[in-house]
Amino acid sequence: MPAGPFQPFAHLHPVAPPVATDTRENVLLAAGEVFAHRGFKDATIREICERADANIAAVSYHFGDKAGLYAAVLEYAYAIASQRAPIEAFFAHANTPEQKLRAMVEMMFTRIVDQGRPSWHGVLMAREMVEPTSALDHVVTQSIAPMWKRMTDIVHAFLGPHASEAEITAAGNSIVGQILHYKHARPIIVRMQHGQAYSSEQIDYWARHVADFSVAGLHALRAAIDQRSTPTHDSGAFS
Amino acid sequence: MPAGPFQPFAHLHPVAPPVATDTRENVLLAAGEVFAHRGFKDATIREICERADANIAAVSYHFGDKAGLYAAVLEYAYAIASQRAPIEAFFAHANTPEQKLRAMVEMMFTRIVDQGRPSWHGVLMAREMVEPTSALDHVVTQSIAPMWKRMTDIVHAFLGPHASEAEITAAGNSIVGQILHYKHARPIIVRMQHGQAYSSEQIDYWARHVADFSVAGLHALRAAIDQRSTPTHDSGAFS
DNA sequence: AGACTATTCAAACACTCGTTTGAAACACAC
DNA sequence: GTGTGTTTCAAACGAGTGTTTGAATAGTCT
């Protein structure tokens, strides 16, 4: 067994973050792409190391495991995602619930569906929801749960204080589901809905549509809730 | 190479459908479960044959290939799905567009999210949309395209004659996305939204919610379309 | 019964995967 | 330079995969 220096320089330079050998970071970057593209199980260490110009054994040496590499990638992706496109930036000028909802939709489209930048963090999260790995616990507490909290808070503000928990989660699922559909069903969308699918303009259009569609759904749900919780006394009147 | 009798009894009894040896049908049934549960790639023919009490070589003998088995399963699932829960039954008493939409949502929930019966056809279709196999072409022309046509027809009826194609497909995606979310994100939904998730009552509730939510979204979109295509002439008025 | 085909079976083959190995190459203090 | 610890490398290992093989069994018609 190798000496296993999984935390290199741990006892020196307590300042600098991981610091990362060249190959270590190369493997991390390549692994991010491959994991995001193929998923944990279908990704092969050989492809990752080939893209990183590294030897197969590099994974075992630097990360111990395939699972260890995956965990490191998640950490790395989380770090650069929150650094490069911080969540708060999307909500900077969002004051009303509707503005917050639109910011939320835009952010999720940017992080999950858009693909240009090295932003595989959203993609990995989306994958983790569909086919969880052993890293799910960590992903949930670090990323998914806070995001879901933010979403349900917005929905709650829309639906008012009388909304039940079931209504809030159902509405949240409706919004998230619309967005994730463009990621999950991408192959079939590209195939059946011709036109230059997944261009930036197209994604912008979809994001606006999902926001509009959801706002209408939320307003209708709010109306039903209000009518239920404060029934009109002149019950004979039309709607 | 074996004699390869892929169409057994082809020259005899031109009447009876495949007739199917015991083991052939057993393998077909077991393969349906395993493919639906694990997906094409992660399903192993060893597990399939074990569940079917058949020898490993049975797949090669009866279906030629793992891909051949998968294609046969799709055909088989399509046949029993359209026999057991025929689509038209859902639309029997649906006359208005809204009733048709509700029937559509209910049907998709029943076929894809519900899990009781041997109804892996919907599950396999949903899988094929996310990670297509070589059978995608066939699945699209046989199942997905007709279903999508039905959906867009309903949406078109909702949105009126002035709706653009982009608006129709986006609205269709919003509806389908909401439904499929309950299938794809099932692990995370079960985990985060406690309570007895995926009970029959829960699924009914979700189906009703998705229909309500979508109807509201469609009405709002319709209003925007009508306002755009027949602009009010007293343009000075407040909206 | 006999001849012939269809079907089943245990075993093996070829391949890919993640992981390990032991030696070589490197870095750097002394 | 020598010595020590870190990092890379080609090669192999062991487990799991789909597929094939060739013999054994079951079935069916004459």
Coordinates of C-alpha atoms (C1' of nucleotides) in Angstrom, one line a residue:
Chain A
M1 CA 0.0 0.0 0.0
P2 CA 1.3 3.5 -0.8
A3 CA 2.2 5.9 1.9
G4 CA -1.2 7.5 1.2
P5 CA -0.5 11.2 1.5
F6 CA -4.1 12.1 1.0
Q7 CA -3.7 15.5 2.6
P8 CA -0.4 16.7 1.2
F9 CA 1.3 19.5 3.0
A10 CA -1.2 19.1 5.8
H11 CA 1.4 19.9 8.4
L12 CA 3.1 22.7 6.5
H13 CA 1.7 26.0 5.2
P14 CA -1.5 25.8 7.2
V15 CA -2.5 28.8 5.1
A16 CA -2.9 27.7 1.5
P17 CA -5.8 25.6 0.4
P18 CA -5.1 22.2 -1.1
V19 CA -2.5 23.8 -3.4
A20 CA -2.9 20.8 -5.7
T21 CA -0.2 19.2 -7.8
D22 CA -0.6 19.8 -11.5
T23 CA -1.9 16.3 -12.2
R24 CA -4.1 16.4 -9.2
E25 CA -6.0 19.4 -10.5
N26 CA -6.0 18.1 -14.0
V27 CA -7.6 14.9 -12.9
L28 CA -10.1 16.9 -10.9
L29 CA -11.1 19.0 -13.9
A30 CA -11.3 16.0 -16.2
A31 CA -13.2 14.0 -13.7
G32 CA -15.7 16.9 -13.4
E33 CA -16.4 16.8 -17.1
V34 CA -16.7 13.0 -17.3
F35 CA -18.8 12.6 -14.2
A36 CA -21.2 15.3 -15.3
H37 CA -21.4 13.8 -18.8
R38 CA -21.7 10.1 -18.0
G39 CA -22.7 9.8 -14.3
F40 CA -20.7 8.2 -11.6
K41 CA -21.2 4.6 -12.6
D42 CA -20.6 5.0 -16.3
A43 CA -17.6 7.2 -16.0
T44 CA -14.4 5.3 -16.3
I45 CA -11.2 6.2 -14.5
R46 CA -9.3 5.4 -17.7
E47 CA -11.2 8.1 -19.7
I48 CA -10.7 10.6 -16.9
C49 CA -7.0 10.0 -16.7
E50 CA -6.6 10.0 -20.4
R51 CA -8.2 13.4 -20.6
A52 CA -6.0 14.6 -17.8
D53 CA -2.8 13.2 -19.3
A54 CA -2.3 11.3 -16.1
N55 CA -1.6 7.7 -15.3
I56 CA -4.4 5.4 -14.2
A57 CA -2.9 5.1 -10.7
A58 CA -3.1 8.8 -10.1
V59 CA -6.7 8.4 -8.9
S60 CA -5.8 5.8 -6.4
Y61 CA -2.8 7.8 -5.3
H62 CA -4.4 11.3 -4.9
F63 CA -7.9 10.4 -4.0
G64 CA -7.8 6.8 -2.8
D65 CA -10.9 5.7 -4.6
K66 CA -13.2 6.4 -7.5
A67 CA -15.7 7.4 -4.8
G68 CA -13.0 9.6 -3.2
L69 CA -12.4 11.3 -6.5
Y70 CA -16.1 11.8 -7.0
A71 CA -16.4 13.4 -3.5
A72 CA -13.4 15.6 -4.2
V73 CA -15.0 16.7 -7.5
L74 CA -18.3 17.6 -5.8
E75 CA -16.4 19.7 -3.3
Y76 CA -14.3 21.3 -6.0
A77 CA -17.4 22.0 -8.2
Y78 CA -19.2 23.5 -5.3
A79 CA -16.4 25.8 -4.5
I80 CA -15.9 27.2 -8.0
A81 CA -19.6 27.4 -8.6
S82 CA -20.3 29.5 -5.5
Q83 CA -17.3 31.6 -6.4
R84 CA -17.9 32.2 -10.0
A85 CA -21.7 32.5 -10.1
P86 CA -22.7 33.2 -6.5
I87 CA -26.3 32.6 -5.8
E88 CA -26.8 36.0 -4.2
A89 CA -25.9 37.8 -7.4
F90 CA -29.1 36.4 -9.0
F91 CA -31.2 37.8 -6.2
A92 CA -29.5 41.1 -6.0
H93 CA -32.4 43.2 -7.3
A94 CA -35.2 40.8 -6.5
N95 CA -37.5 42.2 -4.0
T96 CA -41.0 41.0 -4.7
P97 CA -41.8 37.2 -4.5
E98 CA -42.3 37.2 -8.3
Q99 CA -38.9 38.8 -8.9
K100 CA -37.4 36.2 -6.5
L101 CA -39.1 33.4 -8.4
R102 CA -37.8 34.7 -11.7
A103 CA -34.3 34.9 -10.3
M104 CA -34.6 31.4 -9.0
V105 CA -35.7 30.0 -12.3
E106 CA -33.0 31.9 -14.1
M107 CA -30.4 30.7 -11.7
M108 CA -31.4 27.0 -12.0
F109 CA -31.5 27.2 -15.8
T110 CA -28.0 28.8 -15.8
R111 CA -26.6 26.2 -13.4
I112 CA -28.2 23.1 -14.7
V113 CA -29.2 23.4 -18.2
D114 CA -26.6 25.8 -19.6
Q115 CA -23.4 24.1 -20.4
G116 CA -20.9 26.5 -21.6
R117 CA -18.7 27.1 -18.6
P118 CA -17.1 24.6 -16.2
S119 CA -20.3 24.6 -14.3
W120 CA -20.8 20.9 -13.7
H121 CA -21.9 21.5 -10.2
G122 CA -25.6 21.9 -11.1
V123 CA -25.4 18.9 -13.4
L124 CA -23.9 16.7 -10.8
M125 CA -26.6 17.8 -8.4
A126 CA -29.3 17.0 -10.9
R127 CA -27.8 13.6 -11.4
E128 CA -27.5 12.9 -7.7
M129 CA -31.3 13.5 -7.5
V130 CA -32.0 10.8 -10.1
E131 CA -29.4 8.2 -9.3
P132 CA -28.0 8.9 -5.9
T133 CA -24.5 7.8 -4.9
S134 CA -22.9 7.4 -1.5
A135 CA -22.2 11.1 -1.6
L136 CA -25.9 12.0 -1.6
D137 CA -26.0 12.8 2.1
H138 CA -23.3 15.4 1.8
V139 CA -24.8 16.8 -1.4
V140 CA -28.2 17.2 0.2
T141 CA -27.1 19.0 3.3
Q142 CA -24.7 21.2 1.4
S143 CA -26.6 22.1 -1.7
I144 CA -30.0 20.5 -2.3
A145 CA -31.6 21.3 1.0
P146 CA -30.7 24.9 1.1
M147 CA -31.8 25.4 -2.5
W148 CA -35.1 23.6 -1.8
K149 CA -35.6 25.8 1.3
R150 CA -35.1 28.9 -0.7
M151 CA -37.6 27.6 -3.3
T152 CA -40.3 26.7 -0.8
D153 CA -39.8 30.1 1.0
I154 CA -40.6 31.8 -2.3
V155 CA -43.5 29.6 -3.0
H156 CA -44.8 30.1 0.6
A157 CA -44.7 33.9 0.1
F158 CA -46.8 33.4 -3.1
L159 CA -49.4 31.2 -1.6
G160 CA -49.9 33.1 1.7
P161 CA -50.0 31.9 5.3
H162 CA -52.9 29.5 4.8
A163 CA -51.1 27.2 2.3
S164 CA -50.6 23.7 3.5
E165 CA -47.3 21.9 3.4
A166 CA -48.6 19.6 0.7
E167 CA -49.5 22.5 -1.5
I168 CA -46.2 24.2 -1.0
T169 CA -44.2 21.1 -1.9
A170 CA -46.4 20.3 -4.8
A171 CA -46.0 23.8 -6.2
G172 CA -42.2 23.6 -5.6
N173 CA -42.1 20.3 -7.4
S174 CA -44.0 21.8 -10.4
I175 CA -41.5 24.6 -10.8
V176 CA -38.4 22.5 -10.3
G177 CA -39.8 19.7 -12.5
Q178 CA -40.3 22.1 -15.4
I179 CA -36.7 23.2 -15.2
L180 CA -35.1 19.9 -14.7
H181 CA -37.1 18.5 -17.6
Y182 CA -35.0 20.5 -20.0
K183 CA -31.9 18.8 -18.6
H184 CA -33.2 15.3 -18.2
A185 CA -35.2 15.0 -21.4
R186 CA -32.6 16.8 -23.5
P187 CA -32.1 14.0 -26.0
I188 CA -35.7 13.7 -26.8
I189 CA -36.2 17.4 -26.9
V190 CA -33.4 17.9 -29.3
R191 CA -34.8 15.2 -31.4
M192 CA -38.4 16.1 -31.6
Q193 CA -38.5 19.9 -31.2
H194 CA -36.3 20.9 -34.1
G195 CA -34.8 24.3 -34.4
Q196 CA -31.5 25.2 -32.8
A197 CA -32.3 23.7 -29.5
Y198 CA -30.4 24.7 -26.4
S199 CA -29.0 27.9 -27.8
S200 CA -28.6 30.7 -25.3
E201 CA -31.6 32.5 -26.7
Q202 CA -33.7 29.3 -26.5
I203 CA -32.8 28.8 -22.9
D204 CA -33.6 32.4 -22.1
Y205 CA -37.0 31.9 -23.7
W206 CA -37.7 28.7 -21.8
A207 CA -36.7 30.3 -18.5
R208 CA -39.1 33.2 -19.1
H209 CA -41.8 30.8 -20.1
V210 CA -41.4 28.6 -17.1
A211 CA -41.5 31.6 -14.8
D212 CA -44.6 33.0 -16.5
F213 CA -46.3 29.6 -16.4
S214 CA -45.4 29.1 -12.8
V215 CA -46.5 32.5 -11.7
A216 CA -49.9 31.9 -13.2
G217 CA -50.1 28.5 -11.5
L218 CA -49.2 30.0 -8.2
H219 CA -51.7 32.7 -8.5
A220 CA -54.5 30.3 -9.2
L221 CA -53.4 28.1 -6.3
R222 CA -53.4 31.2 -4.1
A223 CA -56.9 32.1 -5.1
A224 CA -58.1 28.6 -4.3
I225 CA -56.4 28.7 -0.9
D226 CA -57.8 32.1 0.0
Q227 CA -61.3 31.1 -1.1
R228 CA -61.1 27.9 1.0
S229 CA -59.7 29.5 4.2
T230 CA -62.0 32.6 4.2
P231 CA -65.2 31.5 2.5
T232 CA -67.3 34.3 1.2
H233 CA -70.4 34.8 3.3
D234 CA -72.6 35.8 0.4
S235 CA -72.2 32.3 -1.0
G236 CA -74.8 32.8 -3.7
A237 CA -72.6 35.2 -5.7
F238 CA -70.8 34.1 -8.8
S239 CA -67.1 33.5 -8.4
Chain B
M1 CA -23.4 -20.8 -34.2
P2 CA -26.8 -22.1 -33.2
A3 CA -29.5 -22.7 -35.7
G4 CA -31.0 -19.4 -34.6
P5 CA -34.7 -20.0 -34.7
F6 CA -35.6 -16.5 -33.8
Q7 CA -39.1 -16.9 -35.2
P8 CA -40.1 -20.3 -33.8
F9 CA -43.0 -22.0 -35.5
A10 CA -42.8 -19.4 -38.2
H11 CA -43.8 -22.0 -40.8
L12 CA -46.4 -23.8 -38.7
H13 CA -49.6 -22.6 -37.1
P14 CA -49.6 -19.3 -38.9
V15 CA -52.5 -18.4 -36.6
A16 CA -51.1 -18.2 -33.1
P17 CA -49.1 -15.2 -32.0
P18 CA -45.5 -15.9 -30.8
V19 CA -46.9 -18.7 -28.5
A20 CA -43.7 -18.4 -26.6
T21 CA -42.0 -21.2 -24.8
D22 CA -42.3 -21.1 -21.1
T23 CA -38.8 -19.9 -20.6
R24 CA -39.0 -17.4 -23.4
E25 CA -41.9 -15.6 -21.7
N26 CA -40.4 -16.0 -18.3
V27 CA -37.3 -14.2 -19.5
L28 CA -39.4 -11.5 -21.2
L29 CA -41.2 -10.8 -17.9
A30 CA -38.1 -10.9 -15.8
A31 CA -36.3 -8.7 -18.3
G32 CA -39.1 -6.2 -18.2
E33 CA -38.8 -5.8 -14.5
V34 CA -35.0 -5.6 -14.5
F35 CA -34.8 -3.2 -17.4
A36 CA -37.4 -0.9 -15.9
H37 CA -35.7 -1.0 -12.6
R38 CA -32.0 -0.6 -13.6
G39 CA -32.0 0.7 -17.2
F40 CA -30.6 -1.0 -20.2
K41 CA -26.9 -0.7 -19.4
D42 CA -27.0 -1.6 -15.7
A43 CA -29.3 -4.5 -16.2
T44 CA -27.4 -7.8 -16.3
I45 CA -28.6 -10.8 -18.2
R46 CA -27.4 -12.9 -15.3
E47 CA -29.9 -11.3 -13.0
I48 CA -32.7 -11.5 -15.6
C49 CA -32.1 -15.2 -16.2
E50 CA -31.9 -15.9 -12.5
R51 CA -35.2 -14.3 -11.9
A52 CA -36.6 -16.2 -14.8
D53 CA -35.2 -19.5 -13.7
A54 CA -33.5 -19.8 -17.0
N55 CA -30.0 -20.4 -18.2
I56 CA -27.7 -17.5 -19.2
A57 CA -27.6 -18.8 -22.8
A58 CA -31.4 -18.5 -23.1
V59 CA -31.1 -14.8 -24.0
S60 CA -28.7 -15.5 -26.8
Y61 CA -30.8 -18.4 -28.0
H62 CA -34.2 -16.7 -27.9
F63 CA -33.4 -13.1 -28.6
G64 CA -29.9 -13.2 -30.1
D65 CA -28.6 -10.3 -28.1
K66 CA -29.1 -8.2 -25.0
A67 CA -30.3 -5.5 -27.4
G68 CA -32.6 -8.0 -29.1
L69 CA -34.1 -8.9 -25.7
Y70 CA -34.6 -5.3 -24.9
A71 CA -36.3 -4.7 -28.2
A72 CA -38.6 -7.7 -27.6
V73 CA -39.3 -6.4 -24.1
L74 CA -40.3 -3.0 -25.5
E75 CA -42.6 -4.7 -28.0
Y76 CA -44.1 -6.9 -25.3
A77 CA -44.6 -4.1 -22.9
Y78 CA -46.3 -2.0 -25.5
A79 CA -48.6 -4.8 -26.4
I80 CA -49.8 -5.5 -22.8
A81 CA -49.9 -1.8 -21.9
S82 CA -52.2 -0.9 -24.8
Q83 CA -54.3 -4.0 -24.0
R84 CA -54.6 -3.6 -20.3
A85 CA -54.9 0.1 -19.9
P86 CA -55.9 1.4 -23.4
I87 CA -55.3 5.1 -23.9
E88 CA -58.8 5.7 -25.2
A89 CA -60.3 4.6 -21.9
F90 CA -58.8 7.6 -20.2
F91 CA -60.4 9.9 -22.8
A92 CA -63.8 8.3 -22.9
H93 CA -65.7 11.1 -21.2
A94 CA -63.3 13.9 -21.9
N95 CA -64.9 16.4 -24.2
T96 CA -63.5 19.9 -23.3
P97 CA -59.8 20.7 -23.7
E98 CA -59.6 20.9 -19.9
Q99 CA -61.1 17.5 -19.4
K100 CA -58.7 16.1 -22.1
L101 CA -55.8 17.7 -20.3
R102 CA -56.8 16.2 -17.0
A103 CA -57.2 12.8 -18.6
M104 CA -53.8 13.1 -20.2
V105 CA -52.1 14.0 -16.9
E106 CA -53.9 11.2 -15.1
M107 CA -52.9 8.7 -17.8
M108 CA -49.2 9.7 -17.7
F109 CA -49.2 9.5 -13.9
T110 CA -50.8 6.1 -14.0
R111 CA -48.4 4.8 -16.7
I112 CA -45.2 6.3 -15.5
V113 CA -45.2 7.1 -11.8
D114 CA -47.5 4.4 -10.6
Q115 CA -45.8 1.1 -10.1
G116 CA -48.1 -1.6 -8.9
R117 CA -48.9 -3.5 -12.1
P118 CA -46.6 -4.9 -14.7
S119 CA -46.7 -1.6 -16.4
W120 CA -43.1 -1.1 -17.2
H121 CA -43.9 0.3 -20.6
G122 CA -44.2 3.9 -19.3
V123 CA -41.1 3.5 -17.2
L124 CA -39.1 2.2 -20.1
M125 CA -40.3 5.1 -22.3
A126 CA -39.3 7.6 -19.6
R127 CA -35.9 6.0 -19.4
E128 CA -35.5 6.1 -23.2
M129 CA -36.0 9.8 -23.1
V130 CA -33.2 10.4 -20.6
E131 CA -30.7 7.9 -21.8
P132 CA -31.6 6.7 -25.3
T133 CA -30.6 3.3 -26.5
S134 CA -30.4 2.0 -30.1
A135 CA -34.1 1.3 -29.8
L136 CA -35.0 5.0 -29.5
D137 CA -36.0 5.3 -33.1
H138 CA -38.6 2.6 -32.7
V139 CA -39.9 3.9 -29.4
V140 CA -40.3 7.4 -30.7
T141 CA -42.3 6.5 -33.8
Q142 CA -44.4 3.9 -31.9
S143 CA -45.1 5.6 -28.6
I144 CA -43.5 9.0 -27.8
A145 CA -44.4 10.8 -31.0
P146 CA -48.1 9.9 -30.9
M147 CA -48.2 10.8 -27.2
W148 CA -46.5 14.1 -27.8
K149 CA -48.9 14.8 -30.7
R150 CA -51.8 14.2 -28.5
M151 CA -50.4 16.5 -25.9
T152 CA -49.6 19.3 -28.2
D153 CA -53.1 19.0 -29.8
I154 CA -54.6 19.6 -26.4
V155 CA -52.3 22.5 -25.6
H156 CA -53.1 24.0 -29.0
A157 CA -56.8 23.8 -28.3
F158 CA -56.1 25.7 -25.0
L159 CA -53.9 28.4 -26.5
G160 CA -56.0 29.1 -29.6
P161 CA -55.1 29.5 -33.2
H162 CA -52.6 32.3 -32.8
A163 CA -50.2 30.3 -30.6
S164 CA -46.8 30.0 -32.0
E165 CA -45.1 26.6 -32.2
A166 CA -42.5 27.7 -29.6
E167 CA -45.3 28.5 -27.2
I168 CA -47.0 25.2 -27.8
T169 CA -43.9 23.1 -27.3
A170 CA -42.9 25.1 -24.2
A171 CA -46.3 24.6 -22.6
G172 CA -46.2 21.0 -23.5
N173 CA -42.8 20.6 -21.9
S174 CA -44.0 22.4 -18.8
I175 CA -46.8 19.8 -18.4
V176 CA -44.7 16.8 -19.2
G177 CA -41.9 18.0 -17.1
Q178 CA -44.0 18.3 -14.0
I179 CA -45.2 14.8 -14.4
L180 CA -41.9 13.2 -15.2
H181 CA -40.3 15.0 -12.2
Y182 CA -42.2 12.7 -9.9
K183 CA -40.6 9.7 -11.6
H184 CA -37.1 11.0 -12.2
A185 CA -36.5 12.7 -8.9
R186 CA -38.2 10.0 -6.9
P187 CA -35.2 9.3 -4.6
I188 CA -34.9 12.9 -3.5
I189 CA -38.6 13.4 -3.2
V190 CA -38.9 10.4 -1.0
R191 CA -36.0 11.6 1.1
M192 CA -36.9 15.3 1.5
Q193 CA -40.7 15.4 1.5
H194 CA -41.5 13.1 4.3
G195 CA -44.9 11.5 4.7
Q196 CA -46.0 8.4 3.0
A197 CA -44.8 9.4 -0.4
Y198 CA -46.0 7.7 -3.6
S199 CA -49.1 6.2 -2.1
S200 CA -52.0 6.0 -4.4
E201 CA -53.7 8.9 -2.7
Q202 CA -50.5 11.0 -2.9
I203 CA -50.2 10.3 -6.6
D204 CA -53.9 11.2 -7.1
Y205 CA -53.3 14.5 -5.3
W206 CA -50.2 15.2 -7.3
A207 CA -52.0 14.5 -10.6
R208 CA -54.8 16.9 -9.6
H209 CA -52.3 19.5 -8.6
V210 CA -50.4 19.3 -11.8
A211 CA -53.6 19.6 -13.8
D212 CA -54.7 22.6 -11.9
F213 CA -51.3 24.3 -12.0
S214 CA -51.1 23.6 -15.8
V215 CA -54.6 24.8 -16.6
A216 CA -53.8 28.1 -14.8
G217 CA -50.5 28.4 -16.8
L218 CA -52.2 27.7 -20.0
H219 CA -55.0 30.2 -19.4
A220 CA -52.5 32.9 -18.6
L221 CA -50.5 32.1 -21.8
R222 CA -53.7 32.2 -23.8
A223 CA -54.5 35.6 -22.4
A224 CA -51.0 36.9 -23.4
I225 CA -51.4 35.5 -26.9
D226 CA -54.8 37.0 -27.4
Q227 CA -53.7 40.3 -26.2
R228 CA -50.7 40.2 -28.5
S229 CA -52.5 39.1 -31.6
T230 CA -55.5 41.5 -31.3
P231 CA -54.1 44.6 -29.6
T232 CA -56.6 46.9 -28.0
H233 CA -57.0 50.0 -30.1
D234 CA -57.3 52.4 -27.1
S235 CA -53.6 51.9 -26.5
G236 CA -53.5 54.6 -23.9
A237 CA -55.4 52.7 -21.3
F238 CA -53.6 51.0 -18.5
S239 CA -53.3 47.3 -18.9
Chain C
dA1 C1' -38.5 -47.2 -32.0
dG2 C1' -35.8 -44.0 -34.8
dA3 C1' -34.5 -39.7 -36.9
dC4 C1' -34.4 -35.0 -36.5
dT5 C1' -35.0 -30.6 -34.6
dA6 C1' -35.7 -27.5 -30.8
dT7 C1' -34.2 -26.3 -26.4
dT8 C1' -31.4 -26.3 -22.1
dC9 C1' -27.2 -26.5 -19.6
dA10 C1' -22.4 -25.9 -17.4
dA11 C1' -18.4 -24.2 -18.8
dA12 C1' -15.5 -21.2 -20.9
dC13 C1' -14.0 -17.0 -23.7
dA14 C1' -13.0 -12.2 -24.5
dC15 C1' -13.4 -7.9 -22.8
dT16 C1' -13.8 -3.9 -19.6
dC17 C1' -13.8 -2.2 -15.1
dG18 C1' -11.5 -0.5 -10.5
dT19 C1' -7.6 -1.3 -8.0
dT20 C1' -2.9 -2.8 -6.8
dT21 C1' 2.0 -3.4 -7.4
dG22 C1' 6.9 -2.6 -7.4
dA23 C1' 10.1 -0.1 -9.6
dA24 C1' 11.5 4.1 -11.7
dA25 C1' 11.7 9.3 -11.8
dC26 C1' 11.6 13.4 -9.4
dA27 C1' 12.4 17.1 -5.6
dC28 C1' 14.9 18.9 -2.3
dA29 C1' 17.3 19.2 2.2
dC30 C1' 21.9 18.3 4.1
Chain D
dG1 C1' 26.4 13.6 -4.2
dT2 C1' 23.6 11.1 -0.7
dG3 C1' 19.4 10.2 1.4
dT4 C1' 14.5 10.7 2.0
dG5 C1' 10.1 11.3 0.9
dT6 C1' 6.9 12.3 -3.0
dT7 C1' 5.0 11.4 -7.3
dT8 C1' 4.6 8.9 -11.8
dC9 C1' 4.6 4.9 -14.6
dA10 C1' 3.7 0.3 -17.2
dA11 C1' 2.0 -3.8 -16.0
dA12 C1' -0.8 -6.9 -13.9
dC13 C1' -4.7 -8.7 -10.8
dG14 C1' -9.4 -10.0 -9.8
dA15 C1' -14.1 -9.3 -10.3
dG16 C1' -18.0 -8.6 -13.4
dT17 C1' -19.9 -8.2 -18.0
dG18 C1' -22.1 -10.1 -22.7
dT19 C1' -21.5 -13.8 -25.6
dT20 C1' -20.2 -18.5 -27.4
dT21 C1' -19.5 -23.4 -27.4
dG22 C1' -20.5 -28.2 -27.6
dA23 C1' -22.6 -31.6 -25.4
dA24 C1' -26.8 -33.2 -23.1
dT25 C1' -31.8 -33.2 -22.8
dA26 C1' -36.7 -32.8 -24.3
dG27 C1' -40.0 -32.9 -27.9
dT28 C1' -42.2 -34.4 -32.2
dC29 C1' -43.2 -36.4 -36.4
dT30 C1' -43.0 -40.9 -39.3

